[in-house]
PDB file of C-alpha atoms in Angstrom:
ATOM      1  CA  MET A   1       0.000   0.000   0.000  1.00 52.00           C
ATOM      2  CA  ILE A   2       2.780   2.424   0.911  1.00 56.00           C
ATOM      3  CA  GLN A   3       4.669   1.511  -2.249  1.00 61.00           C
ATOM      4  CA  ASP A   4       1.571   2.250  -4.363  1.00 68.00           C
ATOM      5  CA  LEU A   5       1.213   5.673  -2.737  1.00 63.00           C
ATOM      6  CA  ILE A   6       4.835   6.496  -3.467  1.00 62.00           C
ATOM      7  CA  ASP A   7       4.576   5.353  -7.084  1.00 65.00           C
ATOM      8  CA  GLN A   8       1.471   7.482  -7.563  1.00 65.00           C
ATOM      9  CA  ALA A   9       3.186  10.528  -6.034  1.00 62.00           C
ATOM     10  CA  VAL A  10       6.138  10.060  -8.369  1.00 58.00           C
ATOM     11  CA  LYS A  11       3.814   9.859 -11.374  1.00 57.00           C
ATOM     12  CA  ASP A  12       2.210  13.138 -10.247  1.00 55.00           C
ATOM     13  CA  GLY A  13       5.600  14.858 -10.440  1.00 52.00           C
ATOM     14  CA  ALA A  14       6.951  14.571  -6.916  1.00 56.00           C
ATOM     15  CA  ARG A  15      10.425  13.276  -6.203  1.00 58.00           C
ATOM     16  CA  ARG A  16      10.914  10.183  -4.107  1.00 59.00           C
ATOM     17  CA  GLY A  17      12.510  12.196  -1.337  1.00 61.00           C
ATOM     18  CA  GLU A  18       9.467  14.465  -1.089  1.00 65.00           C
ATOM     19  CA  ALA A  19       7.072  11.541  -1.264  1.00 65.00           C
ATOM     20  CA  ALA A  20       8.953   9.734   1.476  1.00 66.00           C
ATOM     21  CA  ALA A  21       8.932  12.857   3.644  1.00 66.00           C
ATOM     22  CA  LEU A  22       5.163  13.135   3.298  1.00 64.00           C
ATOM     23  CA  LEU A  23       4.838   9.544   4.490  1.00 64.00           C
ATOM     24  CA  GLY A  24       7.367   9.978   7.279  1.00 68.00           C
ATOM     25  CA  LEU A  25       9.896   7.587   5.742  1.00 69.00           C
ATOM     26  CA  ASP A  26      13.602   7.812   5.013  1.00 70.00           C
ATOM     27  CA  PRO A  27      14.260   8.257   1.252  1.00 67.00           C
ATOM     28  CA  ARG A  28      16.952   5.583   1.481  1.00 70.00           C
ATOM     29  CA  THR A  29      14.311   3.112   2.677  1.00 72.00           C
ATOM     30  CA  ILE A  30      12.284   3.765  -0.472  1.00 67.00           C
ATOM     31  CA  GLU A  31      15.282   3.167  -2.705  1.00 69.00           C
ATOM     32  CA  ARG A  32      16.095  -0.044  -0.821  1.00 73.00           C
ATOM     33  CA  TRP A  33      12.560  -1.309  -1.382  1.00 69.00           C
ATOM     34  CA  ARG A  34      12.723  -0.438  -5.053  1.00 67.00           C
ATOM     35  CA  ALA A  35      16.095  -2.129  -5.489  1.00 69.00           C
ATOM     36  CA  ALA A  36      14.839  -5.316  -3.811  1.00 70.00           C
ATOM     37  CA  GLU A  37      11.719  -5.313  -6.004  1.00 65.00           C
ATOM     38  CA  CYS A  38      13.740  -4.916  -9.196  1.00 62.00           C
ATOM     39  CA  LYS A  39      16.173  -7.630  -8.107  1.00 59.00           C
ATOM     40  CA  ASP A  40      13.328 -10.077  -7.533  1.00 58.00           C
ATOM     41  CA  ASP A  41      11.910  -9.336 -10.995  1.00 57.00           C
ATOM     42  CA  GLY A  42      15.328  -9.709 -12.653  1.00 55.00           C
ATOM     43  CA  ARG A  43      15.331  -6.056 -13.748  1.00 53.00           C
ATOM     44  CA  GLU A  44      17.992  -3.390 -13.441  1.00 52.00           C
ATOM     45  CA  GLY A  45      17.953  -1.212 -10.346  1.00 52.00           C
ATOM     46  CA  PRO A  46      15.728   1.896 -10.183  1.00 51.00           C
ATOM     47  CA  ARG A  47      16.872   4.938 -12.064  1.00 53.00           C
ATOM     48  CA  GLN A  48      14.537   7.856 -11.614  1.00 53.00           C
ATOM     49  CA  LYS A  49      14.559  10.317 -14.487  1.00 54.00           C
ATOM     50  CA  PRO A  50      15.188  13.870 -13.344  1.00 55.00           C
ATOM     51  CA  ASN A  51      12.297  16.284 -13.470  1.00 56.00           C
ATOM     52  CA  ASN A  52      13.740  19.502 -14.910  1.00 63.00           C
ATOM     53  CA  ALA A  53      11.062  21.670 -13.340  1.00 65.00           C
ATOM     54  CA  LEU A  54      11.773  20.205  -9.904  1.00 58.00           C
ATOM     55  CA  VAL A  55      15.519  20.544 -10.406  1.00 66.00           C
ATOM     56  CA  ASP A  56      15.132  24.215 -11.304  1.00 73.00           C
ATOM     57  CA  ARG A  57      12.923  24.725  -8.258  1.00 71.00           C
ATOM     58  CA  GLU A  58      15.504  23.136  -5.962  1.00 71.00           C
ATOM     59  CA  ARG A  59      18.280  25.199  -7.536  1.00 75.00           C
ATOM     60  CA  GLN A  60      16.300  28.373  -6.926  1.00 77.00           C
ATOM     61  CA  LYS A  61      15.561  27.309  -3.342  1.00 74.00           C
ATOM     62  CA  VAL A  62      19.266  26.722  -2.707  1.00 74.00           C
ATOM     63  CA  LEU A  63      20.138  30.204  -3.962  1.00 75.00           C
ATOM     64  CA  GLU A  64      17.381  31.788  -1.872  1.00 76.00           C
ATOM     65  CA  THR A  65      18.543  29.948   1.256  1.00 73.00           C
ATOM     66  CA  VAL A  66      22.195  30.864   0.753  1.00 70.00           C
ATOM     67  CA  ASN A  67      21.306  34.548   0.345  1.00 73.00           C
ATOM     68  CA  LEU A  68      19.366  34.674   3.620  1.00 70.00           C
ATOM     69  CA  PRO A  69      21.148  36.772   6.293  1.00 69.00           C
ATOM     70  CA  GLU A  70      21.407  33.856   8.701  1.00 67.00           C
ATOM     71  CA  TYR A  71      23.047  31.620   6.068  1.00 65.00           C
ATOM     72  CA  CYS A  72      25.125  34.079   4.024  1.00 66.00           C
ATOM     73  CA  ASP A  73      28.319  33.328   5.975  1.00 66.00           C
ATOM     74  CA  LYS A  74      27.762  29.590   6.428  1.00 68.00           C
ATOM     75  CA  SER A  75      29.332  26.782   4.454  1.00 69.00           C
ATOM     76  CA  PRO A  76      27.291  24.463   2.203  1.00 68.00           C
ATOM     77  CA  LYS A  77      27.708  21.718   4.794  1.00 67.00           C
ATOM     78  CA  GLN A  78      25.802  23.872   7.283  1.00 71.00           C
ATOM     79  CA  ILE A  79      23.119  24.725   4.713  1.00 70.00           C
ATOM     80  CA  VAL A  80      22.113  21.092   4.066  1.00 70.00           C
ATOM     81  CA  PRO A  81      19.973  20.797   7.253  1.00 70.00           C
ATOM     82  CA  ALA A  82      18.171  24.021   6.390  1.00 67.00           C
ATOM     83  CA  LEU A  83      17.287  22.655   2.964  1.00 68.00           C
ATOM     84  CA  ALA A  84      16.064  19.413   4.511  1.00 65.00           C
ATOM     85  CA  ASP A  85      13.605  21.432   6.588  1.00 65.00           C
ATOM     86  CA  CYS A  86      12.214  22.720   3.287  1.00 63.00           C
ATOM     87  CA  ASN A  87      11.799  19.128   1.966  1.00 61.00           C
ATOM     88  CA  ILE A  88      14.762  19.547  -0.385  1.00 61.00           C
ATOM     89  CA  TYR A  89      17.007  16.525  -0.097  1.00 57.00           C
ATOM     90  CA  ILE A  90      20.388  16.983  -1.720  1.00 55.00           C
ATOM     91  CA  ALA A  91      22.745  14.016  -1.617  1.00 50.00           C
ATOM     92  CA  SER A  92      25.854  15.991  -0.714  1.00 63.00           C
ATOM     93  CA  GLU A  93      27.211  19.485  -0.347  1.00 69.00           C
ATOM     94  CA  ALA A  94      28.969  19.054  -3.707  1.00 73.00           C
ATOM     95  CA  THR A  95      25.618  19.760  -5.392  1.00 73.00           C
ATOM     96  CA  ILE A  96      25.378  23.054  -3.510  1.00 74.00           C
ATOM     97  CA  TYR A  97      28.911  23.924  -4.632  1.00 75.00           C
ATOM     98  CA  ARG A  98      27.955  23.280  -8.251  1.00 76.00           C
ATOM     99  CA  ILE A  99      24.817  25.430  -7.984  1.00 77.00           C
ATOM    100  CA  LEU A 100      26.770  28.297  -6.441  1.00 75.00           C
ATOM    101  CA  ARG A 101      29.507  28.027  -9.052  1.00 75.00           C
ATOM    102  CA  ALA A 102      26.951  28.079 -11.875  1.00 76.00           C
ATOM    103  CA  ALA A 103      25.351  31.172 -10.347  1.00 74.00           C
ATOM    104  CA  GLY A 104      28.718  32.909 -10.117  1.00 72.00           C
ATOM    105  CA  GLN A 105      28.605  33.155  -6.341  1.00 68.00           C
ATOM    106  CA  GLN A 106      31.474  30.790  -5.659  1.00 58.00           C
ATOM    107  CA  LYS A 107      34.341  29.775  -7.916  1.00 44.00           C
ATOM    108  CA  HIS A 108      35.950  27.079  -5.769  1.00 48.00           C
ATOM    109  CA  ARG A 109      35.351  25.274  -2.525  1.00 49.00           C
ATOM    110  CA  SER A 110      37.916  27.130  -0.468  1.00 47.00           C
ATOM    111  CA  ALA A 111      35.996  30.389  -0.980  1.00 43.00           C
ATOM    112  CA  THR A 112      33.763  29.608   1.993  1.00 43.00           C
ATOM    113  CA  ARG A 113      36.756  29.016   4.235  1.00 47.00           C
ATOM    114  CA  PRO A 114      39.901  30.952   3.400  1.00 47.00           C
ATOM    115  CA  PRO A 115      42.980  28.899   4.287  1.00 47.00           C
ATOM    116  CA  THR A 116      44.784  30.018   7.397  1.00 48.00           C
ATOM    117  CA  LYS A 117      48.523  30.339   7.781  1.00 46.00           C
ATOM    118  CA  ARG A 118      48.526  26.905   9.371  1.00 49.00           C
ATOM    119  CA  HIS A 119      47.500  25.538   5.977  1.00 48.00           C
ATOM    120  CA  ARG A 120      49.389  28.140   3.904  1.00 51.00           C
ATOM    121  CA  PRO A 121      53.109  27.795   4.557  1.00 53.00           C
ATOM    122  CA  GLN A 122      53.769  29.180   1.076  1.00 48.00           C
ATOM    123  CA  ALA A 123      52.484  32.518   2.386  1.00 46.00           C
ATOM    124  CA  LEU A 124      55.411  32.740   4.810  1.00 59.00           C
ATOM    125  CA  HIS A 125      57.968  35.004   3.154  1.00 76.00           C
ATOM    126  CA  ALA A 126      61.510  34.600   4.440  1.00 85.00           C
ATOM    127  CA  THR A 127      63.804  37.620   4.204  1.00 89.00           C
ATOM    128  CA  GLY A 128      66.827  36.005   5.794  1.00 92.00           C
ATOM    129  CA  PRO A 129      68.217  32.784   7.255  1.00 94.00           C
ATOM    130  CA  ASN A 130      66.682  31.022  10.253  1.00 94.00           C
ATOM    131  CA  GLN A 131      63.200  32.286   9.510  1.00 94.00           C
ATOM    132  CA  VAL A 132      61.654  29.295   7.691  1.00 95.00           C
ATOM    133  CA  TRP A 133      62.962  25.730   7.832  1.00 96.00           C
ATOM    134  CA  GLN A 134      61.447  22.776   6.030  1.00 96.00           C
ATOM    135  CA  LEU A 135      61.606  19.304   7.615  1.00 97.00           C
ATOM    136  CA  ASP A 136      60.745  15.846   6.295  1.00 97.00           C
ATOM    137  CA  PHE A 137      61.824  12.196   6.102  1.00 97.00           C
ATOM    138  CA  SER A 138      63.260  10.286   3.157  1.00 96.00           C
ATOM    139  CA  GLU A 139      63.986   6.568   2.791  1.00 96.00           C
ATOM    140  CA  TYR A 140      67.119   4.944   1.446  1.00 96.00           C
ATOM    141  CA  GLU A 141      67.753   1.210   1.000  1.00 94.00           C
ATOM    142  CA  THR A 142      71.328  -0.027   1.287  1.00 94.00           C
ATOM    143  CA  THR A 143      72.844  -2.845  -0.759  1.00 93.00           C
ATOM    144  CA  THR A 144      72.487  -5.296   2.135  1.00 89.00           C
ATOM    145  CA  GLY A 145      68.736  -4.757   2.244  1.00 82.00           C
ATOM    146  CA  GLY A 146      68.475  -2.407   5.192  1.00 90.00           C
ATOM    147  CA  THR A 147      66.076   0.552   4.890  1.00 94.00           C
ATOM    148  CA  TRP A 148      67.129   3.776   6.595  1.00 96.00           C
ATOM    149  CA  ARG A 149      65.252   7.035   7.114  1.00 97.00           C
ATOM    150  CA  ILE A 150      66.972  10.373   6.673  1.00 97.00           C
ATOM    151  CA  ALA A 151      65.457  13.335   8.517  1.00 97.00           C
ATOM    152  CA  SER A 152      66.914  16.821   8.149  1.00 97.00           C
ATOM    153  CA  CYS A 153      65.973  20.486   8.100  1.00 97.00           C
ATOM    154  CA  ARG A 154      66.625  22.821   5.194  1.00 97.00           C
ATOM    155  CA  ASP A 155      66.746  26.608   5.379  1.00 96.00           C
ATOM    156  CA  TYR A 156      64.195  27.920   2.890  1.00 94.00           C
ATOM    157  CA  TRP A 157      65.940  31.234   2.211  1.00 94.00           C
ATOM    158  CA  ALA A 158      69.559  30.083   1.893  1.00 95.00           C
ATOM    159  CA  LYS A 159      68.884  26.453   0.767  1.00 95.00           C
ATOM    160  CA  TYR A 160      71.326  25.393   3.475  1.00 97.00           C
ATOM    161  CA  GLU A 161      71.246  21.698   4.414  1.00 97.00           C
ATOM    162  CA  PHE A 162      71.578  21.119   8.150  1.00 98.00           C
ATOM    163  CA  ASP A 163      72.985  18.031   9.807  1.00 96.00           C
ATOM    164  CA  ALA A 164      70.853  14.963   9.043  1.00 97.00           C
ATOM    165  CA  HIS A 165      69.514  12.367  11.468  1.00 97.00           C
ATOM    166  CA  VAL A 166      69.817   8.820  10.053  1.00 97.00           C
ATOM    167  CA  SER A 167      67.803   6.086  11.758  1.00 96.00           C
ATOM    168  CA  PRO A 168      65.985   2.826  10.907  1.00 95.00           C
ATOM    169  CA  THR A 169      62.754   4.436  12.176  1.00 96.00           C
ATOM    170  CA  ALA A 170      60.782   7.540  11.278  1.00 96.00           C
ATOM    171  CA  ASN A 171      58.815   8.451  14.377  1.00 96.00           C
ATOM    172  CA  MET A 172      58.282  11.520  16.563  1.00 96.00           C
ATOM    173  CA  HIS A 173      61.575  10.995  18.418  1.00 97.00           C
ATOM    174  CA  ASP A 174      63.477  11.018  15.120  1.00 97.00           C
ATOM    175  CA  ALA A 175      61.701  14.229  14.097  1.00 97.00           C
ATOM    176  CA  VAL A 176      62.683  15.885  17.371  1.00 97.00           C
ATOM    177  CA  ALA A 177      66.269  14.671  16.975  1.00 97.00           C
ATOM    178  CA  ALA A 178      66.470  16.179  13.483  1.00 97.00           C
ATOM    179  CA  VAL A 179      65.307  19.574  14.762  1.00 97.00           C
ATOM    180  CA  GLU A 180      67.760  19.424  17.677  1.00 97.00           C
ATOM    181  CA  LEU A 181      70.652  18.697  15.295  1.00 97.00           C
ATOM    182  CA  ALA A 182      69.656  21.617  13.074  1.00 97.00           C
ATOM    183  CA  LEU A 183      69.327  23.973  16.056  1.00 97.00           C
ATOM    184  CA  ALA A 184      72.734  22.952  17.398  1.00 97.00           C
ATOM    185  CA  GLU A 185      74.400  23.584  14.035  1.00 97.00           C
ATOM    186  CA  ALA A 186      72.590  26.888  13.500  1.00 96.00           C
ATOM    187  CA  GLU A 187      73.518  28.188  16.952  1.00 96.00           C
ATOM    188  CA  ALA A 188      77.130  27.118  16.408  1.00 96.00           C
ATOM    189  CA  LEU A 189      77.236  29.061  13.132  1.00 95.00           C
ATOM    190  CA  LEU A 190      75.535  32.087  14.682  1.00 94.00           C
ATOM    191  CA  GLY A 191      77.665  32.065  17.807  1.00 94.00           C
ATOM    192  CA  HIS A 192      74.697  32.582  20.113  1.00 95.00           C
ATOM    193  CA  PRO A 193      71.381  30.850  20.958  1.00 94.00           C
ATOM    194  CA  LEU A 194      68.599  31.368  18.446  1.00 95.00           C
ATOM    195  CA  ILE A 195      66.282  32.629  21.165  1.00 94.00           C
ATOM    196  CA  ASP A 196      68.435  35.763  21.443  1.00 94.00           C
ATOM    197  CA  ASP A 197      67.063  36.880  18.060  1.00 93.00           C
ATOM    198  CA  CYS A 198      63.447  36.734  19.253  1.00 94.00           C
ATOM    199  CA  GLN A 199      61.408  39.824  19.997  1.00 92.00           C
ATOM    200  CA  ILE A 200      59.165  40.247  23.039  1.00 92.00           C
ATOM    201  CA  ASP A 201      55.537  41.303  22.834  1.00 88.00           C
ATOM    202  CA  GLU A 202      55.274  44.485  24.897  1.00 88.00           C
ATOM    203  CA  ALA A 203      51.600  43.922  25.670  1.00 88.00           C
ATOM    204  CA  THR A 204      51.821  40.347  26.940  1.00 87.00           C
ATOM    205  CA  GLY A 205      55.538  39.923  27.619  1.00 88.00           C
ATOM    206  CA  GLU A 206      55.614  36.718  25.584  1.00 90.00           C
ATOM    207  CA  ILE A 207      58.539  35.726  23.384  1.00 92.00           C
ATOM    208  CA  LEU A 208      57.615  35.885  19.702  1.00 92.00           C
ATOM    209  CA  PRO A 209      58.891  32.921  17.673  1.00 93.00           C
ATOM    210  CA  VAL A 210      61.539  33.804  15.118  1.00 94.00           C
ATOM    211  CA  LEU A 211      61.730  30.464  13.284  1.00 95.00           C
ATOM    212  CA  THR A 212      58.900  28.583  11.554  1.00 94.00           C
ATOM    213  CA  ILE A 213      59.352  24.858  10.914  1.00 95.00           C
ATOM    214  CA  VAL A 214      57.246  23.607   7.994  1.00 95.00           C
ATOM    215  CA  THR A 215      56.334  19.911   7.778  1.00 95.00           C
ATOM    216  CA  ASP A 216      53.740  17.741   6.096  1.00 94.00           C
ATOM    217  CA  ASN A 217      50.880  16.009   7.942  1.00 93.00           C
ATOM    218  CA  GLY A 218      52.734  12.796   8.733  1.00 93.00           C
ATOM    219  CA  GLY A 219      52.212  11.022  12.031  1.00 94.00           C
ATOM    220  CA  PRO A 220      55.538  12.091  13.586  1.00 96.00           C
ATOM    221  CA  PHE A 221      54.683  15.762  13.027  1.00 96.00           C
ATOM    222  CA  ARG A 222      51.127  15.410  14.382  1.00 94.00           C
ATOM    223  CA  SER A 223      52.269  13.609  17.513  1.00 95.00           C
ATOM    224  CA  PHE A 224      52.059  15.018  21.023  1.00 94.00           C
ATOM    225  CA  THR A 225      55.795  14.483  21.523  1.00 95.00           C
ATOM    226  CA  PHE A 226      56.738  16.714  18.605  1.00 96.00           C
ATOM    227  CA  GLU A 227      54.212  19.415  19.476  1.00 94.00           C
ATOM    228  CA  ALA A 228      55.343  19.349  23.115  1.00 95.00           C
ATOM    229  CA  PHE A 229      58.937  19.807  21.994  1.00 96.00           C
ATOM    230  CA  ILE A 230      57.947  22.830  19.905  1.00 95.00           C
ATOM    231  CA  ALA A 231      56.001  24.223  22.871  1.00 94.00           C
ATOM    232  CA  THR A 232      59.104  24.070  25.069  1.00 94.00           C
ATOM    233  CA  ARG A 233      61.099  26.143  22.552  1.00 95.00           C
ATOM    234  CA  PRO A 234      59.532  29.638  22.434  1.00 94.00           C
ATOM    235  CA  GLU A 235      61.711  30.585  19.475  1.00 94.00           C
ATOM    236  CA  LEU A 236      60.028  27.920  17.314  1.00 95.00           C
ATOM    237  CA  ARG A 237      56.678  27.724  15.574  1.00 94.00           C
ATOM    238  CA  HIS A 238      55.292  24.699  13.722  1.00 95.00           C
ATOM    239  CA  VAL A 239      53.231  24.921  10.516  1.00 93.00           C
ATOM    240  CA  ARG A 240      51.848  21.955   8.591  1.00 93.00           C
ATOM    241  CA  THR A 241      51.104  21.943   4.883  1.00 92.00           C
ATOM    242  CA  ARG A 242      47.792  21.138   3.293  1.00 87.00           C
ATOM    243  CA  VAL A 243      46.965  17.461   2.986  1.00 85.00           C
ATOM    244  CA  ARG A 244      48.328  15.853  -0.204  1.00 83.00           C
ATOM    245  CA  THR A 245      50.167  19.012  -1.174  1.00 85.00           C
ATOM    246  CA  PRO A 246      53.878  18.142  -1.164  1.00 85.00           C
ATOM    247  CA  GLY A 247      54.638  21.223  -3.261  1.00 86.00           C
ATOM    248  CA  GLN A 248      54.164  23.408  -0.199  1.00 89.00           C
ATOM    249  CA  ASN A 249      57.215  21.666   1.253  1.00 92.00           C
ATOM    250  CA  GLY A 250      58.915  21.647  -2.138  1.00 91.00           C
ATOM    251  CA  SER A 251      62.343  22.934  -1.177  1.00 93.00           C
ATOM    252  CA  ARG A 252      62.821  20.041   1.256  1.00 95.00           C
ATOM    253  CA  GLU A 253      61.549  17.499  -1.297  1.00 94.00           C
ATOM    254  CA  ARG A 254      63.857  18.914  -3.960  1.00 93.00           C
ATOM    255  CA  GLY A 255      66.788  18.691  -1.563  1.00 95.00           C
ATOM    256  CA  PHE A 256      66.189  15.006  -0.936  1.00 96.00           C
ATOM    257  CA  GLY A 257      65.907  14.370  -4.675  1.00 95.00           C
ATOM    258  CA  THR A 258      69.228  16.078  -5.307  1.00 94.00           C
ATOM    259  CA  MET A 259      70.852  14.132  -2.479  1.00 96.00           C
ATOM    260  CA  LYS A 260      69.758  10.783  -3.878  1.00 96.00           C
ATOM    261  CA  TYR A 261      70.159  11.241  -7.630  1.00 95.00           C
ATOM    262  CA  GLU A 262      73.370  13.271  -7.585  1.00 93.00           C
ATOM    263  CA  TRP A 263      75.175  11.468  -4.770  1.00 95.00           C
ATOM    264  CA  LEU A 264      73.682   8.477  -2.928  1.00 95.00           C
ATOM    265  CA  PHE A 265      72.393   6.510  -5.942  1.00 94.00           C
ATOM    266  CA  ARG A 266      75.841   6.752  -7.540  1.00 93.00           C
ATOM    267  CA  GLU A 267      77.523   4.950  -4.643  1.00 93.00           C
ATOM    268  CA  GLU A 268      77.507   1.390  -3.295  1.00 93.00           C
ATOM    269  CA  ILE A 269      76.371   1.919   0.303  1.00 95.00           C
ATOM    270  CA  ASP A 270      76.317  -1.232   2.412  1.00 93.00           C
ATOM    271  CA  ASP A 271      75.105  -0.086   5.825  1.00 93.00           C
ATOM    272  CA  GLY A 272      73.947   2.838   7.925  1.00 93.00           C
ATOM    273  CA  LEU A 273      77.432   3.968   8.916  1.00 94.00           C
ATOM    274  CA  GLN A 274      78.459   4.364   5.291  1.00 95.00           C
ATOM    275  CA  LEU A 275      75.186   6.154   4.604  1.00 96.00           C
ATOM    276  CA  VAL A 276      75.981   8.717   7.325  1.00 96.00           C
ATOM    277  CA  GLU A 277      79.434   9.291   5.820  1.00 96.00           C
ATOM    278  CA  HIS A 278      78.018   9.849   2.339  1.00 97.00           C
ATOM    279  CA  VAL A 279      75.276  12.155   3.622  1.00 97.00           C
ATOM    280  CA  ASN A 280      77.875  14.293   5.397  1.00 97.00           C
ATOM    281  CA  ALA A 281      80.085  14.343   2.285  1.00 97.00           C
ATOM    282  CA  TYR A 282      77.092  15.408   0.215  1.00 97.00           C
ATOM    283  CA  ARG A 283      76.223  18.175   2.673  1.00 97.00           C
ATOM    284  CA  HIS A 284      79.754  19.588   2.491  1.00 97.00           C
ATOM    285  CA  ASP A 285      79.714  19.568  -1.316  1.00 96.00           C
ATOM    286  CA  TYR A 286      76.191  20.992  -1.480  1.00 97.00           C
ATOM    287  CA  ASN A 287      76.686  23.767   1.057  1.00 97.00           C
ATOM    288  CA  HIS A 288      80.288  24.843   0.415  1.00 96.00           C
ATOM    289  CA  VAL A 289      81.364  23.750  -3.090  1.00 95.00           C
ATOM    290  CA  ARG A 290      78.537  23.614  -5.560  1.00 92.00           C
ATOM    291  CA  PRO A 291      76.871  26.859  -6.771  1.00 91.00           C
ATOM    292  CA  HIS A 292      73.096  26.868  -7.113  1.00 92.00           C
ATOM    293  CA  GLU A 293      70.939  28.534  -9.733  1.00 89.00           C
ATOM    294  CA  ALA A 294      68.049  29.062  -7.262  1.00 89.00           C
ATOM    295  CA  ILE A 295      70.216  31.473  -5.243  1.00 93.00           C
ATOM    296  CA  ALA A 296      71.847  33.266  -8.204  1.00 91.00           C
ATOM    297  CA  TRP A 297      74.696  30.765  -8.538  1.00 91.00           C
ATOM    298  CA  ASN A 298      75.876  31.360  -4.982  1.00 94.00           C
ATOM    299  CA  ARG A 299      76.686  28.733  -2.387  1.00 94.00           C
ATOM    300  CA  PRO A 300      74.239  28.038   0.458  1.00 96.00           C
ATOM    301  CA  ALA A 301      76.934  28.469   3.120  1.00 96.00           C
ATOM    302  CA  ASP A 302      77.763  31.950   1.815  1.00 95.00           C
ATOM    303  CA  VAL A 303      74.111  32.980   1.615  1.00 95.00           C
ATOM    304  CA  TYR A 304      73.425  31.593   5.091  1.00 96.00           C
ATOM    305  CA  ALA A 305      76.416  33.472   6.533  1.00 95.00           C
ATOM    306  CA  GLY A 306      75.296  36.715   4.857  1.00 93.00           C
ATOM    307  CA  THR A 307      78.358  37.086   2.636  1.00 93.00           C
ATOM    308  CA  ALA A 308      76.327  36.572  -0.552  1.00 93.00           C
ATOM    309  CA  ASN A 309      72.943  37.764  -1.758  1.00 92.00           C
ATOM    310  CA  PRO A 310      70.606  35.034  -3.109  1.00 92.00           C
ATOM    311  CA  THR A 311      69.448  37.396  -5.869  1.00 89.00           C
ATOM    312  CA  ILE A 312      72.817  38.783  -6.997  1.00 89.00           C
ATOM    313  CA  PRO A 313      75.446  36.560  -8.687  1.00 86.00           C
ATOM    314  CA  ASN A 314      78.965  36.911  -7.282  1.00 78.00           C
ATOM    315  CA  PHE A 315      80.950  35.384 -10.160  1.00 71.00           C
ATOM    316  CA  LYS A 316      82.688  37.478 -12.777  1.00 69.00           C
ATOM    317  CA  ILE A 317      81.020  37.757 -16.153  1.00 66.00           C
ATOM    318  CA  GLU A 318      83.319  38.182 -19.129  1.00 71.00           C
ATOM    319  CA  GLU A 319      82.321  41.167 -21.196  1.00 73.00           C
ATOM    320  CA  THR A 320      82.171  40.400 -24.907  1.00 77.00           C
ATOM    321  CA  LEU A 321      82.871  43.554 -26.946  1.00 78.00           C
ATOM    322  CA  PRO A 322      82.125  43.921 -30.641  1.00 81.00           C
ATOM    323  CA  THR A 323      85.083  43.303 -32.942  1.00 80.00           C
ATOM    324  CA  THR A 324      84.209  46.186 -35.261  1.00 73.00           C
TER     325      THR A 324
END
């Protein structure tokens, strides 16, 4: 009897969701009944043809609801319950996004929620060394079958590679160890603790962090141990990239690629001790010997020390004069 009422309502132009609401049923229950009926008869599952007039009415109702004062600043996910109260059942918020895009009110999903600096590390502009470091792990398999993880920080402005932590694991303790190694090397090069470069907020008296460490959303960087370590160092701040966006940590990823393809993959490395030796040899060549196009053909050690400008080449250019 209920099925006959629903079928008659559909023939009269109502959608199954509206018919189910009138009968106090869940629309998914109706579809489950229909699918079971078609399966028993050996037919294909139900496919309701869209009613263009009803689709246009729902589209107009979505636009009217979004433009209401109480919903103008809400996301489509928060608008779905309001539409359900009006007997408009939309499968997902993606439909609302499409309607808003077609109406020219929203071009992309992030328009309803502008990304914060926590999700926008590319918005952090470094003007000198020790302002933005990028940290990550990279795997390397030796010839004897052992897999080792290399964790190291890289200065975003100078492209300087800090001391690397090599371990068979890649957990929160390894991440903390990599940051500690980088801090020890940076403070040795500076000649004073990094916290001495921090400014103090006059209103609150708090120490303002001077260094931002950018990582991805891996488990070691989301752990309590790593966040607690950052909290104990007032000169540090931690920023994670967007999910599945390795380009926001691109300088660190590029550094690992250079390390492997230009040095490690060319050598026969048997164990972890040899791997540490080759990583250190690579760091010396990368920081002190090889010039880099990204920093105007300067060397990272010179840029980090302030003796070279990453935008001005320091090599002599031969002037070619006309012969006539």
